[in-house]
Amino acid sequence: MAGLNKVMLIGHLGRDPEMKYAASGLAIANINLATTEKFKGEDRTEWHRIVVFDKLAEICGQYLKKGSQAYFEGRLKTKEWTDKDGNKRYTTEIVANNMVMLGGRDAGQGRQQRPAQQPTPEPGPSHYDGPPLDDGDDDIPFSRRG
């Protein structure tokens, strides 16, 4: 059986999305998302690095702002690089391929809430080209229907 690499988060943006463009013109949005859970009466906040590509990145850059609540779905990806001192460094981020603006009209900058989906642009060792894993039996409003 093949592995599964899927992340689903609902949280608030810690700052406005950081937009960049590759030499090819591909839009890239870097997003910091906070998720908060209660544990023994105390709030515990985790920060997540999310990267979004292409049209979905442009939508994020245009409509999401610091404090916006959003749902992101994607996969984990670990990057490796060498710092200036020659040490290997690693960072893990979520490569998102689905986003839903939450929190009402003000949080969505006046646009109707709707899912925005795109295929992940970069196939790699963890890329799955098989049929969708969703059995389609649930009534979750943000699931993709074929």
Phi, psi and omega in degrees: 000138179289157178282170179230129179233094184219134180234136175229125182225144168235126181195190180245141179290134178278342177199170176300148177302141176267115183264138174222161177228130176288165179303331179283352183096357179297126178281139179227126177246128174256128187231137171255120184242131177258130171244139183234133176236152174266133177221117182052043177079000179247145176281136174237118183253133174245141177253136183237137176267123180238136175240137183230142183243160167062221185298321179297324176297317179296321177297315179300314181297327183278321190250339180266141179224169175308130180092344179299142174263136182209156173256131176235143176228138180183212182224155176280142176219132178255130177255147177236138176209168179250127181281180185296340179267004178086008180273139176285134179236153180227148172216144179246135180223167176258125174266107186273140175235005178209140178213139174231126176285133180239174172092009175093182186300316182295319181291331181265014178057038173082003179264153176294140179289131177201152178289145175238120186234153175204155174286150177288127190284343188242102177289147179206192182301331182264007182287135181248119182254009182281188179292159179303143181274349181285128180278351175074011183270358182261168180249031179291126187293343182254009178283150182274128178252136183272000000 
